[in-house]
mmCIF file of C-alpha atoms in Angstrom:
data_model
loop_
_atom_site.group_PDB
_atom_site.id
_atom_site.type_symbol
_atom_site.label_atom_id
_atom_site.label_comp_id
_atom_site.label_asym_id
_atom_site.label_seq_id
_atom_site.Cartn_x
_atom_site.Cartn_y
_atom_site.Cartn_z
ATOM 1 C CA MET A 149 -18.731 6.073 11.177
ATOM 2 C CA THR A 150 -17.826 9.754 11.135
ATOM 3 C CA VAL A 151 -18.119 12.692 8.746
ATOM 4 C CA ASP A 152 -14.697 14.302 8.311
ATOM 5 C CA GLN A 153 -13.684 17.828 7.299
ATOM 6 C CA LEU A 154 -14.043 16.917 3.631
ATOM 7 C CA GLY A 155 -17.696 16.057 4.212
ATOM 8 C CA VAL A 156 -17.043 12.392 3.477
ATOM 9 C CA THR A 157 -18.543 9.659 5.648
ATOM 10 C CA THR A 158 -15.872 7.160 6.635
ATOM 11 C CA GLU A 159 -15.185 4.396 9.102
ATOM 12 C CA GLU A 160 -12.973 5.206 12.081
ATOM 13 C CA SER A 161 -10.274 2.727 10.972
ATOM 14 C CA PHE A 162 -9.529 0.117 8.323
ATOM 15 C CA TYR A 163 -9.520 -2.743 10.885
ATOM 16 C CA ARG A 164 -10.540 -3.571 14.423
ATOM 17 C CA ASP A 165 -8.286 -5.895 16.429
ATOM 18 C CA LEU A 166 -10.251 -8.921 17.678
ATOM 19 C CA GLY A 167 -7.247 -10.494 19.430
ATOM 20 C CA ASP A 168 -5.298 -13.700 18.740
ATOM 21 C CA GLY A 169 -4.224 -12.483 15.299
ATOM 22 C CA ARG A 170 -7.798 -11.911 14.089
ATOM 23 C CA PHE A 171 -9.117 -8.657 12.643
ATOM 24 C CA GLU A 172 -12.481 -7.300 11.566
ATOM 25 C CA SER A 173 -12.338 -5.444 8.240
ATOM 26 C CA THR A 174 -14.412 -2.265 8.000
ATOM 27 C CA GLY A 175 -16.063 -0.885 4.884
ATOM 28 C CA ALA A 176 -13.115 1.491 4.481
ATOM 29 C CA THR A 177 -11.009 -1.395 3.124
ATOM 30 C CA ALA A 178 -13.279 -1.911 0.072
ATOM 31 C CA GLY A 179 -11.575 -1.315 -3.272
ATOM 32 C CA PRO A 180 -12.877 0.623 -6.266
ATOM 33 C CA TRP A 181 -13.840 -2.492 -8.245
ATOM 34 C CA SER A 182 -16.152 -4.096 -5.680
ATOM 35 C CA SER A 183 -17.601 -3.221 -2.280
ATOM 36 C CA LYS A 184 -17.030 -6.856 -1.244
ATOM 37 C CA ALA A 185 -13.305 -7.049 -2.059
ATOM 38 C CA GLN A 186 -10.573 -5.058 -0.373
ATOM 39 C CA HIS A 187 -8.143 -2.696 -2.015
ATOM 40 C CA ALA A 188 -4.753 -4.355 -1.568
ATOM 41 C CA GLY A 189 -3.338 -1.383 0.353
ATOM 42 C CA PRO A 190 -4.885 -1.976 3.802
ATOM 43 C CA PRO A 191 -4.255 -5.759 3.910
ATOM 44 C CA SER A 192 -0.678 -5.176 2.750
ATOM 45 C CA ALA A 193 -0.213 -2.826 5.685
ATOM 46 C CA LEU A 194 -1.872 -5.303 8.054
ATOM 47 C CA LEU A 195 0.731 -7.894 7.047
ATOM 48 C CA GLY A 196 3.454 -5.260 7.423
ATOM 49 C CA ARG A 197 2.235 -4.569 10.958
ATOM 50 C CA ALA A 198 2.557 -8.278 11.798
ATOM 51 C CA LEU A 199 6.042 -8.472 10.268
ATOM 52 C CA GLU A 200 7.242 -5.504 12.312
ATOM 53 C CA ARG A 201 5.865 -6.939 15.546
ATOM 54 C CA HIS A 202 7.296 -10.426 15.011
ATOM 55 C CA GLN A 203 10.222 -10.900 17.415
ATOM 56 C CA PRO A 204 11.470 -7.297 16.943
ATOM 57 C CA ARG A 205 15.160 -6.521 17.459
ATOM 58 C CA GLY A 206 16.728 -3.149 18.098
ATOM 59 C CA GLY A 207 18.932 -1.734 15.349
ATOM 60 C CA MET A 208 17.150 -3.674 12.579
ATOM 61 C CA ARG A 209 14.624 -2.450 10.033
ATOM 62 C CA ILE A 210 12.420 -3.948 7.324
ATOM 63 C CA ALA A 211 14.019 -2.917 4.033
ATOM 64 C CA ARG A 212 11.849 -4.785 1.535
ATOM 65 C CA VAL A 213 8.417 -6.406 1.472
ATOM 66 C CA THR A 214 7.011 -8.426 -1.441
ATOM 67 C CA LEU A 215 3.319 -9.251 -1.382
ATOM 68 C CA GLU A 216 1.629 -11.884 -3.517
ATOM 69 C CA VAL A 217 -2.118 -11.539 -4.165
ATOM 70 C CA PRO A 218 -3.407 -14.978 -5.284
ATOM 71 C CA TYR A 219 -7.055 -14.198 -4.434
ATOM 72 C CA PRO A 220 -9.199 -11.126 -3.807
ATOM 73 C CA VAL A 221 -9.205 -10.231 -0.114
ATOM 74 C CA PRO A 222 -12.843 -10.209 1.081
ATOM 75 C CA VAL A 223 -14.226 -7.500 3.353
ATOM 76 C CA GLY A 224 -14.695 -9.698 6.407
ATOM 77 C CA GLU A 225 -12.865 -11.293 9.304
ATOM 78 C CA LEU A 226 -9.194 -12.051 8.670
ATOM 79 C CA GLU A 227 -6.431 -13.913 10.463
ATOM 80 C CA VAL A 228 -2.730 -13.049 10.297
ATOM 81 C CA THR A 229 0.144 -15.480 10.877
ATOM 82 C CA VAL A 230 3.878 -14.771 10.693
ATOM 83 C CA ARG A 231 7.083 -16.796 11.034
ATOM 84 C CA THR A 232 10.835 -16.515 10.565
ATOM 85 C CA LEU A 233 12.167 -18.360 7.521
ATOM 86 C CA ARG A 234 15.810 -17.481 8.090
ATOM 87 C CA GLY A 235 17.335 -15.892 11.157
ATOM 88 C CA GLY A 236 20.739 -14.258 11.368
ATOM 89 C CA SER A 237 22.739 -11.641 13.201
ATOM 90 C CA ARG A 238 22.441 -9.103 10.356
ATOM 91 C CA THR A 239 19.564 -10.277 8.155
ATOM 92 C CA GLU A 240 16.269 -12.083 8.688
ATOM 93 C CA LEU A 241 13.779 -13.396 6.144
ATOM 94 C CA LEU A 242 10.197 -13.272 7.435
ATOM 95 C CA GLU A 243 6.962 -14.631 5.988
ATOM 96 C CA ALA A 244 3.354 -13.700 6.797
ATOM 97 C CA GLU A 245 -0.036 -14.899 5.565
ATOM 98 C CA LEU A 246 -3.450 -13.300 5.523
ATOM 99 C CA ILE A 247 -6.149 -15.949 5.904
ATOM 100 C CA SER A 248 -9.867 -15.715 5.146
ATOM 101 C CA GLN A 249 -12.122 -18.680 5.948
ATOM 102 C CA GLY A 250 -9.147 -21.051 6.016
ATOM 103 C CA ARG A 251 -7.595 -19.868 2.740
ATOM 104 C CA ALA A 252 -4.459 -17.745 2.351
ATOM 105 C CA VAL A 253 -5.567 -14.737 0.293
ATOM 106 C CA MET A 254 -2.357 -12.688 0.564
ATOM 107 C CA LEU A 255 1.253 -13.651 1.269
ATOM 108 C CA ALA A 256 4.209 -11.503 2.292
ATOM 109 C CA ARG A 257 7.943 -12.014 2.524
ATOM 110 C CA ALA A 258 10.203 -9.389 4.025
ATOM 111 C CA TRP A 259 13.891 -8.823 4.611
ATOM 112 C CA ARG A 260 14.732 -7.320 7.978
ATOM 113 C CA VAL A 261 18.303 -6.053 8.015
ATOM 114 C CA VAL A 262 20.709 -4.224 10.299
ATOM 115 C CA ALA A 263 20.389 -0.457 9.863
ATOM 116 C CA SER A 264 23.200 1.248 7.937
ATOM 117 C CA PRO A 265 26.007 3.030 9.854
ATOM 118 C CA ALA A 266 25.279 6.653 10.729
ATOM 119 C CA ASP A 267 28.040 7.931 8.419
ATOM 120 C CA THR A 268 26.599 6.237 5.282
ATOM 121 C CA PRO A 269 26.339 8.897 2.526
ATOM 122 C CA ALA A 270 22.802 10.022 1.705
ATOM 123 C CA LEU A 271 22.498 9.888 -2.099
ATOM 124 C CA ARG A 272 19.749 11.691 -4.040
ATOM 125 C CA PRO A 273 20.468 11.168 -7.744
ATOM 126 C CA GLU A 274 17.137 12.583 -8.918
ATOM 127 C CA PRO A 275 15.134 15.690 -8.008
ATOM 128 C CA GLY A 276 12.103 15.235 -5.792
ATOM 129 C CA PRO A 277 8.466 15.480 -6.908
ATOM 130 C CA ALA A 278 6.385 18.624 -7.115
ATOM 131 C CA ALA A 279 5.544 20.266 -3.802
ATOM 132 C CA LEU A 280 2.444 19.170 -1.916
ATOM 133 C CA PRO A 281 -0.531 20.863 -3.643
ATOM 134 C CA ASP A 282 -3.207 22.720 -1.731
ATOM 135 C CA TRP A 283 -6.452 21.038 -0.682
ATOM 136 C CA GLN A 284 -8.395 19.289 -3.476
ATOM 137 C CA PRO A 285 -11.907 17.784 -3.592
ATOM 138 C CA LEU A 286 -12.299 14.021 -3.339
ATOM 139 C CA HIS A 287 -10.751 12.197 -6.312
ATOM 140 C CA THR A 288 -12.457 9.070 -7.642
ATOM 141 C CA VAL A 289 -11.968 6.552 -10.451
ATOM 142 C CA ALA A 290 -14.752 7.007 -13.030
ATOM 143 C CA GLY A 291 -17.337 4.231 -13.011
ATOM 144 C CA THR A 292 -16.082 2.525 -9.847
ATOM 145 C CA ASN A 293 -16.962 2.307 -6.155
ATOM 146 C CA ALA A 294 -16.165 5.711 -4.643
ATOM 147 C CA ASP A 295 -16.675 4.553 -1.075
ATOM 148 C CA GLY A 296 -14.185 2.519 0.905
ATOM 149 C CA TYR A 297 -10.445 2.914 0.404
ATOM 150 C CA VAL A 298 -10.569 5.699 -2.178
ATOM 151 C CA SER A 299 -12.523 8.027 0.104
ATOM 152 C CA ALA A 300 -10.643 6.887 3.231
ATOM 153 C CA MET A 301 -7.494 8.412 1.735
ATOM 154 C CA GLU A 302 -6.823 12.048 0.875
ATOM 155 C CA TRP A 303 -5.421 12.540 -2.634
ATOM 156 C CA ARG A 304 -3.686 15.588 -4.067
ATOM 157 C CA PHE A 305 -2.476 15.469 -7.674
ATOM 158 C CA PRO A 306 0.125 18.013 -8.874
ATOM 159 C CA SER A 307 -1.661 17.701 -12.240
ATOM 160 C CA GLY A 308 -4.390 15.474 -13.684
ATOM 161 C CA ASP A 309 -6.222 12.845 -11.635
ATOM 162 C CA PHE A 310 -7.027 9.119 -11.614
ATOM 163 C CA ASN A 311 -8.745 9.451 -14.992
ATOM 164 C CA THR A 312 -5.908 11.249 -16.801
ATOM 165 C CA PRO A 313 -3.810 8.762 -18.844
ATOM 166 C CA GLY A 314 -0.047 8.743 -18.806
ATOM 167 C CA PRO A 315 2.741 8.680 -16.184
ATOM 168 C CA GLY A 316 1.724 10.671 -13.157
ATOM 169 C CA SER A 317 2.127 11.383 -9.480
ATOM 170 C CA ALA A 318 -0.074 11.923 -6.466
ATOM 171 C CA TRP A 319 0.415 12.928 -2.871
ATOM 172 C CA VAL A 320 -1.672 10.798 -0.535
ATOM 173 C CA ARG A 321 -2.283 10.265 3.167
ATOM 174 C CA GLN A 322 -4.571 8.157 5.315
ATOM 175 C CA ARG A 323 -7.528 9.914 6.895
ATOM 176 C CA ILE A 324 -8.066 7.033 9.334
ATOM 177 C CA PRO A 325 -5.659 4.682 11.161
ATOM 178 C CA LEU A 326 -4.900 1.163 9.985
ATOM 179 C CA VAL A 327 -6.063 -0.456 13.254
ATOM 180 C CA ALA A 328 -8.465 1.261 15.638
ATOM 181 C CA GLY A 329 -6.754 2.783 18.660
ATOM 182 C CA GLU A 330 -3.212 2.319 17.319
ATOM 183 C CA PRO A 331 -0.691 4.747 15.810
ATOM 184 C CA ASP A 332 0.479 3.950 12.295
ATOM 185 C CA THR A 333 4.156 3.303 11.541
ATOM 186 C CA PRO A 334 6.285 4.473 8.607
ATOM 187 C CA LEU A 335 6.169 0.961 7.110
ATOM 188 C CA THR A 336 2.402 0.527 7.422
ATOM 189 C CA ARG A 337 1.766 3.990 5.953
ATOM 190 C CA ALA A 338 3.964 3.141 2.966
ATOM 191 C CA LEU A 339 2.275 -0.234 2.439
ATOM 192 C CA THR A 340 -1.193 1.323 2.692
ATOM 193 C CA VAL A 341 -0.440 3.460 -0.394
ATOM 194 C CA ALA A 342 1.906 1.124 -2.334
ATOM 195 C CA ASP A 343 -0.799 -0.765 -4.241
ATOM 196 C CA SER A 344 -2.056 2.542 -5.682
ATOM 197 C CA ASN A 345 1.254 2.920 -7.533
ATOM 198 C CA TRP A 346 -0.052 1.960 -10.986
ATOM 199 C CA ALA A 347 -3.431 3.626 -10.472
ATOM 200 C CA VAL A 348 -2.127 7.168 -10.052
ATOM 201 C CA ALA A 349 -1.547 7.201 -13.813
ATOM 202 C CA PHE A 350 -3.589 4.627 -15.725
ATOM 203 C CA GLU A 351 -1.676 4.019 -18.959
ATOM 204 C CA LEU A 352 -3.526 0.836 -19.947
ATOM 205 C CA ASP A 353 -7.207 0.725 -20.882
ATOM 206 C CA HIS A 354 -8.702 -0.789 -17.728
ATOM 207 C CA VAL A 355 -12.237 -0.297 -19.087
ATOM 208 C CA ARG A 356 -11.910 -2.413 -22.266
ATOM 209 C CA ARG A 357 -9.277 -4.741 -20.806
ATOM 210 C CA MET A 358 -8.792 -6.510 -17.500
ATOM 211 C CA VAL A 359 -5.794 -4.897 -15.834
ATOM 212 C CA ILE A 360 -4.904 -6.100 -12.334
ATOM 213 C CA ASN A 361 -1.677 -6.470 -10.391
ATOM 214 C CA THR A 362 -0.582 -9.849 -9.098
ATOM 215 C CA ASP A 363 2.013 -8.574 -6.635
ATOM 216 C CA ILE A 364 3.509 -5.558 -4.903
ATOM 217 C CA THR A 365 7.155 -5.038 -3.994
ATOM 218 C CA LEU A 366 8.065 -2.136 -1.733
ATOM 219 C CA ALA A 367 11.762 -1.424 -1.105
ATOM 220 C CA LEU A 368 12.645 1.340 1.357
ATOM 221 C CA HIS A 369 16.204 2.629 1.666
ATOM 222 C CA ARG A 370 15.028 4.717 4.630
ATOM 223 C CA ASP A 371 11.869 4.935 6.691
ATOM 224 C CA PRO A 372 9.337 7.488 5.391
ATOM 225 C CA VAL A 373 8.752 10.542 7.561
ATOM 226 C CA GLY A 374 5.362 12.145 8.134
ATOM 227 C CA GLU A 375 1.855 11.305 6.971
ATOM 228 C CA TRP A 376 2.061 12.600 3.375
ATOM 229 C CA LEU A 377 3.641 10.279 0.771
ATOM 230 C CA CYS A 378 4.046 10.839 -2.956
ATOM 231 C CA LEU A 379 3.697 8.134 -5.607
ATOM 232 C CA SER A 380 5.332 8.833 -8.994
ATOM 233 C CA ALA A 381 4.592 5.991 -11.393
ATOM 234 C CA ALA A 382 4.871 4.874 -15.008
ATOM 235 C CA THR A 383 3.768 1.671 -16.741
ATOM 236 C CA ALA A 384 5.409 -0.439 -19.447
ATOM 237 C CA ALA A 385 3.587 -3.168 -21.405
ATOM 238 C CA SER A 386 4.335 -5.328 -24.437
ATOM 239 C CA PRO A 387 2.199 -7.334 -26.907
ATOM 240 C CA ALA A 388 2.276 -11.024 -25.930
ATOM 241 C CA GLY A 389 3.913 -9.964 -22.682
ATOM 242 C CA SER A 390 2.550 -8.344 -19.557
ATOM 243 C CA GLY A 391 2.504 -5.010 -17.789
ATOM 244 C CA LEU A 392 5.009 -3.582 -15.338
ATOM 245 C CA ALA A 393 4.323 -0.585 -13.108
ATOM 246 C CA ALA A 394 7.411 1.036 -11.601
ATOM 247 C CA GLY A 395 7.149 3.856 -9.109
ATOM 248 C CA ARG A 396 9.105 5.987 -6.728
ATOM 249 C CA LEU A 397 8.016 6.795 -3.183
ATOM 250 C CA ASP A 398 8.819 10.181 -1.650
ATOM 251 C CA ASP A 399 7.949 11.914 1.571
ATOM 252 C CA ARG A 400 8.245 15.659 2.071
ATOM 253 C CA ALA A 401 11.983 15.204 2.759
ATOM 254 C CA GLY A 402 12.616 13.429 -0.572
ATOM 255 C CA ASP A 403 13.230 9.979 -2.044
ATOM 256 C CA CYS A 404 12.684 7.040 0.315
ATOM 257 C CA GLY A 405 11.912 3.978 -1.833
ATOM 258 C CA ARG A 406 10.683 2.181 -4.922
ATOM 259 C CA ILE A 407 7.540 0.183 -5.822
ATOM 260 C CA LEU A 408 7.246 -2.537 -8.481
ATOM 261 C CA GLN A 409 4.100 -4.357 -9.658
ATOM 262 C CA THR A 410 3.457 -7.055 -12.275
ATOM 263 C CA LEU A 411 0.249 -6.367 -14.216
ATOM 264 C CA LEU A 412 -2.032 -8.924 -15.816
ATOM 265 C CA VAL A 413 -3.424 -7.473 -19.055
ATOM 266 C CA ALA A 414 -6.159 -9.623 -20.599
ATOM 267 C CA GLU A 415 -9.334 -9.484 -22.652
ATOM 268 C CA ARG A 416 -12.488 -9.162 -20.577
#
């Protein structure tokens, strides 16, 4: 562990590579709800890493990843497997699993597609988010585990914080790498933050009610640039229905993708 410039004690990475597709989870992966269960961001990125490395081909990029979260991901040893479901000259459908003690605890499917021609118009129909704010103290979610993932990331809110209700946005970056000794990639950085989409602006009462997401879809029309990413999110919910968190992902150059999450809203 190290003490960083914010005075926060953190692990040196989210995972350590044990070889043969196995990884040791560090305490930095722990989510705000339990020190024994991971925030979905790091394991999403770990699956993204495997998808990128699976039979890579020049001139192709991963444009969309959908992650299913059937079980909590424990802070412990994990195994990653990946395979091609459909191969083609211009598109490939890939599938990866994250396994803990013989059980698949997270699933991912991704479309890898040929990159667009260089003369494709760059469209920006909406203005970008507020500029990156200056340094801010550590942000936490009231009444939850402040160690682990929350403190392993640096958060800067243009206004409000995790505990301010309503649509919101936050700039965020990793303070440690995904895997020890490895550089992060644009895809893994985006997946590390994607699960925080609905949390940057809690609009449902997650204290009185159980509010959890069952999935994460990240669609990138271009690869994010740089370490700082901005989540701008809003939530919709209906009586006798469910919740839906929709967000936009920006880097400091502008719009680069969208995030969608289904939310379970239930009585505790």
